Short mmCIF file of C-alpha atoms and ligand atoms in Angstrom, two decimals:
data_model
loop_
_atom_site.label_atom_id
_atom_site.label_comp_id
_atom_site.label_asym_id
_atom_site.label_seq_id
_atom_site.Cartn_x
_atom_site.Cartn_y
_atom_site.Cartn_z
CA MET A 406 33.16 45.66 55.04
CA ALA A 407 33.23 43.40 58.10
CA ASN A 408 32.69 46.18 60.56
CA PRO A 409 30.51 48.81 58.95
CA THR A 410 30.87 52.35 60.27
CA LYS A 411 27.74 53.65 61.90
CA ILE A 412 26.95 57.16 60.81
CA PRO A 413 23.58 58.54 61.90
CA LEU A 414 21.51 61.01 59.91
CA VAL A 415 21.77 63.43 62.85
CA ASP A 416 23.69 63.04 66.11
CA LEU A 417 22.19 65.08 68.94
CA VAL A 418 24.30 63.36 71.59
CA ALA A 419 27.55 64.34 69.87
CA GLN A 420 26.33 67.93 69.92
CA TYR A 421 25.44 67.75 73.61
CA HIS A 422 28.97 66.59 74.41
CA THR A 423 30.46 69.69 72.76
CA ILE A 424 28.45 72.06 75.02
CA ARG A 425 27.80 69.85 78.03
CA ALA A 426 29.14 72.11 80.79
CA GLU A 427 27.06 75.08 79.64
CA ILE A 428 23.88 73.03 79.19
CA ASP A 429 24.23 71.32 82.56
CA ALA A 430 24.79 74.67 84.28
CA ALA A 431 21.75 76.21 82.54
CA ILE A 432 19.50 73.32 83.60
CA ARG A 433 20.77 73.43 87.18
CA GLU A 434 20.11 77.16 87.37
CA VAL A 435 16.47 76.69 86.34
CA LEU A 436 15.98 73.92 88.88
CA GLU A 437 17.51 76.04 91.65
CA ARG A 438 15.33 79.03 90.77
CA GLY A 439 12.12 77.02 90.68
CA ALA A 440 10.22 78.97 87.98
CA PHE A 441 9.20 76.61 85.19
CA ILE A 442 6.54 78.31 83.06
CA LEU A 443 7.01 81.67 81.29
CA GLY A 444 10.00 82.51 83.45
CA PRO A 445 12.99 84.77 82.79
CA ASN A 446 14.67 82.43 80.29
CA VAL A 447 11.58 82.38 78.06
CA MET A 448 11.43 86.19 78.08
CA ALA A 449 15.16 86.47 77.41
CA LEU A 450 15.02 83.93 74.58
CA GLU A 451 12.15 85.85 72.98
CA GLU A 452 14.23 89.03 73.07
CA GLU A 453 17.37 87.33 71.79
CA ILE A 454 15.64 85.72 68.83
CA ALA A 455 13.73 88.90 67.96
CA ARG A 456 17.03 90.80 67.97
CA TYR A 457 18.79 88.09 65.94
CA LEU A 458 16.13 88.19 63.24
CA GLY A 459 15.60 91.94 63.41
CA VAL A 460 11.88 91.81 64.27
CA ARG A 461 9.90 93.67 66.91
CA ALA A 462 8.32 90.78 68.81
CA ALA A 463 8.66 87.07 69.53
CA VAL A 464 6.18 84.82 71.33
CA ALA A 465 7.35 81.40 72.50
CA VAL A 466 4.85 78.53 72.34
CA GLY A 467 4.74 74.76 72.84
CA ASN A 468 5.90 73.65 69.38
CA GLY A 469 6.13 74.74 65.75
CA THR A 470 2.74 73.33 64.82
CA ASP A 471 1.09 75.43 67.53
CA ALA A 472 3.04 78.45 66.29
CA LEU A 473 1.25 78.05 62.93
CA LEU A 474 -2.10 77.28 64.53
CA LEU A 475 -2.02 80.27 66.90
CA THR A 476 -0.88 82.63 64.15
CA LEU A 477 -3.75 81.59 61.89
CA ARG A 478 -6.14 81.95 64.82
CA GLY A 479 -4.55 85.28 65.73
CA TYR A 480 -5.33 86.56 62.24
CA GLY A 481 -8.91 85.36 62.56
CA ILE A 482 -8.57 82.78 59.79
CA GLY A 483 -11.18 80.03 60.00
CA PRO A 484 -14.09 78.28 58.28
CA GLY A 485 -14.74 79.47 54.73
CA ASP A 486 -11.21 80.83 54.33
CA GLU A 487 -8.50 79.42 52.10
CA VAL A 488 -4.76 79.44 52.73
CA VAL A 489 -2.22 78.72 50.01
CA VAL A 490 0.34 76.13 51.10
CA PRO A 491 3.08 74.32 49.17
CA THR A 492 2.32 70.64 48.77
CA TRP A 493 6.00 69.87 49.39
CA THR A 494 6.45 70.44 53.13
CA PHE A 495 5.96 68.75 56.46
CA PHE A 496 2.32 67.84 57.17
CA ALA A 497 1.98 70.39 60.01
CA THR A 498 1.98 73.33 57.60
CA ALA A 499 -1.39 72.24 56.19
CA GLU A 500 -2.64 70.52 59.33
CA ALA A 501 -2.65 73.84 61.20
CA VAL A 502 -4.74 75.40 58.43
CA SER A 503 -7.25 72.56 58.63
CA GLN A 504 -7.34 72.67 62.42
CA VAL A 505 -8.57 76.28 62.42
CA GLY A 506 -11.30 75.18 60.03
CA ALA A 507 -9.84 76.79 56.90
CA THR A 508 -8.95 74.99 53.66
CA PRO A 509 -5.36 74.52 52.48
CA VAL A 510 -4.95 75.06 48.74
CA PHE A 511 -1.89 73.22 47.49
CA VAL A 512 0.68 74.58 45.06
CA ASP A 513 3.45 72.58 43.43
CA MET A 514 7.13 73.12 44.21
CA GLU A 515 9.98 74.54 42.19
CA PRO A 516 12.32 71.58 41.58
CA GLN A 517 15.70 73.25 42.29
CA SER A 518 14.90 74.83 45.65
CA TYR A 519 12.07 72.48 46.73
CA CYS A 520 10.17 75.63 47.72
CA LEU A 521 6.80 76.87 46.53
CA ASP A 522 6.68 77.51 42.78
CA THR A 523 5.80 81.20 42.68
CA GLU A 524 4.77 80.96 39.01
CA ARG A 525 1.79 78.90 40.16
CA LEU A 526 0.85 81.06 43.09
CA GLU A 527 -1.56 83.50 41.50
CA GLN A 528 -3.75 80.79 39.98
CA ALA A 529 -4.30 79.25 43.43
CA ILE A 530 -5.77 82.46 44.85
CA THR A 531 -9.53 82.98 45.02
CA ARG A 532 -11.92 85.45 46.66
CA ASN A 533 -11.68 83.34 49.82
CA THR A 534 -7.90 83.32 50.13
CA LYS A 535 -6.68 84.97 53.33
CA ALA A 536 -3.01 83.99 53.59
CA ILE A 537 -0.01 82.34 51.96
CA ILE A 538 2.39 80.13 53.92
CA PRO A 539 5.73 79.91 52.09
CA VAL A 540 8.02 77.26 53.61
CA HIS A 541 11.81 77.62 53.58
CA MET A 542 12.41 73.99 52.72
CA PHE A 543 15.38 72.06 54.08
CA GLY A 544 17.01 75.39 55.02
CA HIS A 545 16.67 77.02 51.59
CA PRO A 546 14.73 80.33 51.54
CA ALA A 547 11.59 80.42 49.43
CA ASP A 548 11.59 83.11 46.73
CA MET A 549 9.83 85.72 48.82
CA ALA A 550 9.76 88.74 46.47
CA PRO A 551 7.00 87.34 44.21
CA VAL A 552 5.11 85.99 47.23
CA LEU A 553 5.14 89.39 48.91
CA ALA A 554 4.14 91.14 45.66
CA VAL A 555 1.13 88.86 45.13
CA ALA A 556 0.15 89.17 48.79
CA GLU A 557 0.26 92.94 48.66
CA ARG A 558 -1.80 93.07 45.48
CA ARG A 559 -4.42 90.70 46.86
CA CYS A 560 -4.34 91.90 50.51
CA LEU A 561 -3.18 88.56 51.93
CA LYS A 562 -1.16 87.77 55.03
CA VAL A 563 2.20 86.08 54.53
CA ILE A 564 3.09 83.61 57.28
CA GLU A 565 6.57 82.18 56.79
CA ASP A 566 7.04 78.60 57.93
CA ASN A 567 10.63 79.00 59.10
CA ALA A 568 10.78 75.72 61.04
CA GLN A 569 13.67 74.45 58.92
CA ALA A 570 15.62 77.62 58.20
CA LEU A 571 16.50 79.68 61.28
CA GLY A 572 19.60 81.62 60.22
CA ALA A 573 19.07 81.43 56.44
CA ASP A 574 19.19 84.66 54.42
CA TYR A 575 17.12 85.94 51.53
CA LYS A 576 18.57 88.97 49.72
CA GLY A 577 20.59 89.81 52.82
CA GLN A 578 17.65 89.57 55.23
CA LYS A 579 16.98 86.71 57.62
CA THR A 580 14.14 84.36 56.80
CA GLY A 581 11.50 84.93 59.45
CA ALA A 582 11.76 88.70 59.08
CA LEU A 583 10.20 88.87 55.61
CA GLY A 584 6.49 88.16 56.01
CA ASP A 585 3.78 89.42 58.37
CA ALA A 586 4.71 86.69 60.83
CA ALA A 587 6.96 83.63 60.89
CA CYS A 588 6.80 80.34 62.76
CA LEU A 589 9.82 78.56 64.24
CA SER A 590 10.16 75.04 65.58
CA PHE A 591 12.66 73.95 68.21
CA PHE A 592 12.02 70.23 67.65
CA PRO A 593 15.28 68.52 68.70
CA SER A 594 16.58 67.82 65.18
CA LYS A 595 15.96 71.33 63.82
CA ASN A 596 18.99 73.63 63.38
CA LEU A 597 18.17 75.23 66.72
CA GLY A 598 16.73 72.29 68.64
CA ALA A 599 15.59 71.95 72.25
CA TYR A 600 15.70 68.76 74.31
CA GLY A 601 11.97 68.40 73.84
CA ASP A 602 9.28 70.31 71.95
CA GLY A 603 9.26 74.07 71.46
CA GLY A 604 8.20 76.75 69.01
CA MET A 605 7.94 80.49 68.49
CA ILE A 606 6.20 83.15 66.42
CA VAL A 607 8.18 86.22 65.35
CA THR A 608 6.51 89.30 63.92
CA ASN A 609 6.66 93.07 63.48
CA ASP A 610 2.90 93.18 64.08
CA LEU A 611 2.56 94.14 67.76
CA THR A 612 -1.21 93.67 67.72
CA LEU A 613 -0.74 90.09 66.57
CA ALA A 614 1.97 89.53 69.21
CA ASP A 615 -0.39 90.77 71.91
CA THR A 616 -3.15 88.40 70.74
CA LEU A 617 -0.67 85.48 70.58
CA ARG A 618 0.43 86.12 74.18
CA LYS A 619 -3.21 85.75 75.20
CA LEU A 620 -3.86 82.74 72.97
CA ARG A 621 -0.94 80.74 74.39
CA THR A 622 -2.35 81.04 77.93
CA HIS A 623 -6.07 80.25 77.71
CA GLY A 624 -6.91 83.57 76.10
CA TRP A 625 -6.23 85.32 79.40
CA SER A 626 -5.77 89.07 79.51
CA ALA A 627 -5.24 88.70 83.27
CA LYS A 628 -4.89 85.49 85.26
CA TYR A 629 -8.22 83.60 85.27
CA TYR A 630 -9.85 86.28 83.08
CA PRO A 631 -10.02 84.98 79.52
CA GLU A 632 -10.76 87.56 76.88
CA LEU A 633 -11.06 84.93 74.17
CA LEU A 634 -10.84 81.16 73.75
CA GLY A 635 -7.21 80.16 73.79
CA PHE A 636 -4.87 77.24 74.28
CA ASN A 637 -2.29 76.00 76.73
CA SER A 638 0.81 76.21 74.55
CA ARG A 639 3.93 77.55 76.20
CA LEU A 640 7.63 76.95 75.95
CA ASP A 641 9.11 75.44 79.13
CA GLU A 642 11.62 77.45 81.08
CA LEU A 643 14.02 74.46 80.95
CA GLN A 644 13.85 74.31 77.17
CA ALA A 645 14.30 78.08 76.94
CA ALA A 646 17.44 77.89 79.09
CA ILE A 647 18.82 75.13 76.83
CA LEU A 648 17.93 77.06 73.69
CA ARG A 649 19.67 80.20 74.96
CA VAL A 650 22.92 78.25 75.26
CA LYS A 651 22.49 76.76 71.80
CA LEU A 652 21.49 80.08 70.24
CA ARG A 653 25.03 81.33 70.90
CA TYR A 654 26.34 78.62 68.54
CA ARG A 655 23.77 78.98 65.75
CA ASP A 656 25.97 80.86 63.27
CA ARG A 657 28.99 78.64 63.86
CA TRP A 658 26.86 75.51 63.43
CA ASN A 659 25.10 76.81 60.32
CA GLU A 660 28.48 77.77 58.83
CA ARG A 661 29.77 74.25 59.50
CA ARG A 662 26.68 72.82 57.79
CA ARG A 663 27.45 74.96 54.74
CA GLU A 664 31.06 73.79 54.71
CA LEU A 665 30.01 70.14 54.87
CA ALA A 666 27.42 70.68 52.14
CA ALA A 667 30.05 72.27 49.90
CA ARG A 668 32.36 69.34 50.55
CA TYR A 669 29.64 66.83 49.67
CA CYS A 670 28.87 68.75 46.48
CA ALA A 671 32.53 68.74 45.45
CA LEU A 672 32.88 65.00 46.03
CA LEU A 673 29.50 63.69 44.91
CA THR A 674 29.79 64.26 41.20
CA VAL A 675 28.00 61.09 40.23
CA ARG A 676 26.03 60.70 37.02
CA GLY A 677 22.29 60.72 37.69
CA LEU A 678 22.60 62.27 41.13
CA GLN A 679 21.11 65.74 41.58
CA LEU A 680 22.73 67.76 44.35
CA PRO A 681 21.11 70.59 46.30
CA SER A 682 21.81 74.06 44.99
CA GLU A 683 21.52 77.59 46.24
CA ALA A 684 19.54 80.22 44.35
CA LEU A 685 21.24 83.56 43.66
CA HIS A 686 19.24 85.41 46.27
CA ALA A 687 19.62 82.72 48.90
CA ARG A 688 21.88 81.59 51.70
CA HIS A 689 20.98 77.96 52.42
CA ILE A 690 21.63 76.58 55.91
CA TYR A 691 21.17 72.90 55.06
CA HIS A 692 18.74 71.74 57.72
CA LEU A 693 18.79 68.63 55.54
CA PHE A 694 21.16 67.72 52.73
CA VAL A 695 18.79 66.25 50.17
CA VAL A 696 19.97 64.53 47.00
CA ARG A 697 17.87 63.16 44.21
CA THR A 698 18.04 60.15 41.95
CA PRO A 699 15.58 57.90 40.11
CA GLN A 700 17.44 55.07 41.93
CA ARG A 701 16.52 56.43 45.34
CA ASP A 702 15.25 53.15 46.78
CA ARG A 703 18.39 51.33 45.79
CA LEU A 704 20.56 54.08 47.26
CA GLN A 705 18.61 53.99 50.50
CA GLU A 706 18.93 50.20 50.82
CA HIS A 707 22.66 50.32 50.16
CA LEU A 708 23.30 53.07 52.72
CA LYS A 709 21.26 51.25 55.35
CA ALA A 710 23.26 48.08 54.74
CA LYS A 711 26.46 50.07 55.31
CA GLY A 712 25.21 51.50 58.60
CA ILE A 713 24.70 54.98 57.18
CA GLY A 714 21.62 56.87 58.30
CA CYS A 715 19.48 58.47 55.62
CA GLY A 716 15.89 59.59 55.40
CA VAL A 717 13.04 60.19 52.98
CA TYR A 718 11.66 63.73 53.39
CA TYR A 719 8.89 63.08 52.43
CA PRO A 720 7.43 59.84 51.10
CA LEU A 721 4.36 61.67 49.76
CA ALA A 722 3.38 65.24 48.99
CA LEU A 723 0.61 66.67 51.19
CA HIS A 724 -2.12 66.45 48.55
CA GLN A 725 -1.40 62.70 48.37
CA LEU A 726 -1.86 62.06 52.11
CA ALA A 727 -5.02 60.45 53.48
CA PRO A 728 -6.59 63.60 55.02
CA TYR A 729 -6.18 65.51 51.73
CA ARG A 730 -6.35 62.86 49.04
CA GLN A 731 -9.36 63.37 46.85
CA THR A 732 -11.07 60.37 45.45
CA GLY A 733 -11.75 60.12 41.74
CA ALA A 734 -10.01 62.24 39.15
CA ALA A 735 -10.80 65.53 40.88
CA GLY A 736 -7.57 65.79 42.87
CA PRO A 737 -4.81 68.09 41.72
CA HIS A 738 -1.84 66.72 39.85
CA LEU A 739 1.27 68.42 41.21
CA PRO A 740 3.97 66.58 39.27
CA HIS A 741 7.17 68.14 40.63
CA ALA A 742 6.32 67.27 44.23
CA GLU A 743 5.06 63.82 43.28
CA GLN A 744 8.33 63.09 41.52
CA ALA A 745 10.40 64.45 44.42
CA ALA A 746 8.58 62.07 46.76
CA ARG A 747 9.90 59.17 44.68
CA GLU A 748 13.44 60.46 44.19
CA THR A 749 14.74 62.39 47.21
CA LEU A 750 16.93 61.18 50.04
CA ALA A 751 18.60 63.09 52.90
CA LEU A 752 22.21 62.19 53.70
CA PRO A 753 23.88 62.60 57.13
CA LEU A 754 24.66 66.23 57.84
CA TYR A 755 25.14 67.84 61.25
CA PRO A 756 27.84 70.17 62.55
CA GLU A 757 29.76 67.42 64.38
CA LEU A 758 30.04 65.16 61.30
CA ASP A 759 33.76 64.79 60.62
CA ASP A 760 35.66 64.51 57.35
CA SER A 761 36.25 60.77 57.53
CA GLN A 762 32.55 60.15 58.16
CA LEU A 763 31.65 62.38 55.24
CA GLN A 764 34.14 60.52 53.08
CA ALA A 765 32.57 57.19 54.09
CA VAL A 766 29.13 58.47 53.05
CA VAL A 767 30.52 59.64 49.70
CA THR A 768 32.14 56.26 49.06
CA ALA A 769 28.92 54.41 49.86
CA VAL A 770 26.83 56.68 47.60
CA ARG A 771 29.28 56.15 44.73
CA GLN A 772 29.18 52.37 45.21
CA ALA A 773 25.41 52.28 45.27
CA LEU A 774 25.01 54.26 42.07
CA SER A 775 27.79 52.68 40.05
CA ALA A 776 26.66 49.09 40.78
C1 LIG B 1276 9.11 70.68 62.06
C2 LIG B 1276 8.20 71.44 61.19
C3 LIG B 1276 6.98 71.98 61.64
C4 LIG B 1276 6.38 71.66 62.97
O1 LIG B 1276 7.18 71.87 64.08
P1 LIG B 1276 6.93 71.03 65.42
O2 LIG B 1276 7.76 71.78 66.40
O3 LIG B 1276 7.41 69.65 65.17
O4 LIG B 1276 5.48 71.09 65.74
C5 LIG B 1276 6.23 72.75 60.78
N1 LIG B 1276 6.63 72.97 59.52
C6 LIG B 1276 7.78 72.47 59.04
C7 LIG B 1276 8.19 72.76 57.63
C8 LIG B 1276 8.59 71.67 59.84
O5 LIG B 1276 9.72 71.15 59.34
#
């Protein structure tokens, strides 16, 4: 092809153009009002998201990593404690555990859903375990029933990492409403993305919510009167105003993602290519459309050469990364995640992707794998 089509992995500018008038008006309104920190848009967004998920409280913070960090801190988890974490997730899930001084204990993934393998959960739990952090990977809900059953039996907190799955359902309930607390990220490329960093904790635990409201502002119970050691981690009023506009489109956009994913699955019947699937109990919202093949590197090279964006999520599992890698033979062998790190590739998928672009991606994938 002389003039290769350029198709990005995600296109945030195309999305802006579809809602430009509303976004511009929302930004202007904040600038005219002149309140920039914990203003009316932050409060309204907290209420709107709590109502959307069907939970009692929401606390907006600076980003999704802080949402995890503050929740762990809010539950008093720290040195000497262990937290069970899937090894197949974004680094922040474990990083937050380490940053409060606790130890992440890694569990392998289940290879269809890419979520925590619940069959291996119980064996990771010790006397020191305080919490489990299931992650709804790529928009697919983790199998929560066994997680909640183990947690109840062992008196553990369940903190959902819902950074990738706002709007997904598990047995008819929204992810984020299933555990003791859940963490959201509004990083720009997430399904509900700000134009900067942002995050939130949602919970039915009003005591936790109260502690989190203190933790995000220096531990203050009243201005300049800290009750505990906290952080400075708040969502900007500007980002909240932007997110409130985008929140109105979340279901439409997630539905469009599902349509595109179904279309890809119908067209990408290529030998040796594993497509994403949806478990019986799950409604996937395709934060990423991740395919799998032993020829991943070749596929990636070919797509790049054709001007098609794609991405490796992730090149290594967490237990293989420098801060967690154990020297010698002592480290865990978590084969499903290690294999996924070699074989997975995300293809372009965002609500504004059109049919001809999707068709061009399909053609390029077929070429790469039939060569
Ligand atoms: C994005 C993400 C986070 C962190 O969110 P930030 O807003 O980038 O700090 C945490 N966990 C998972 C699974 C994520 O995808």
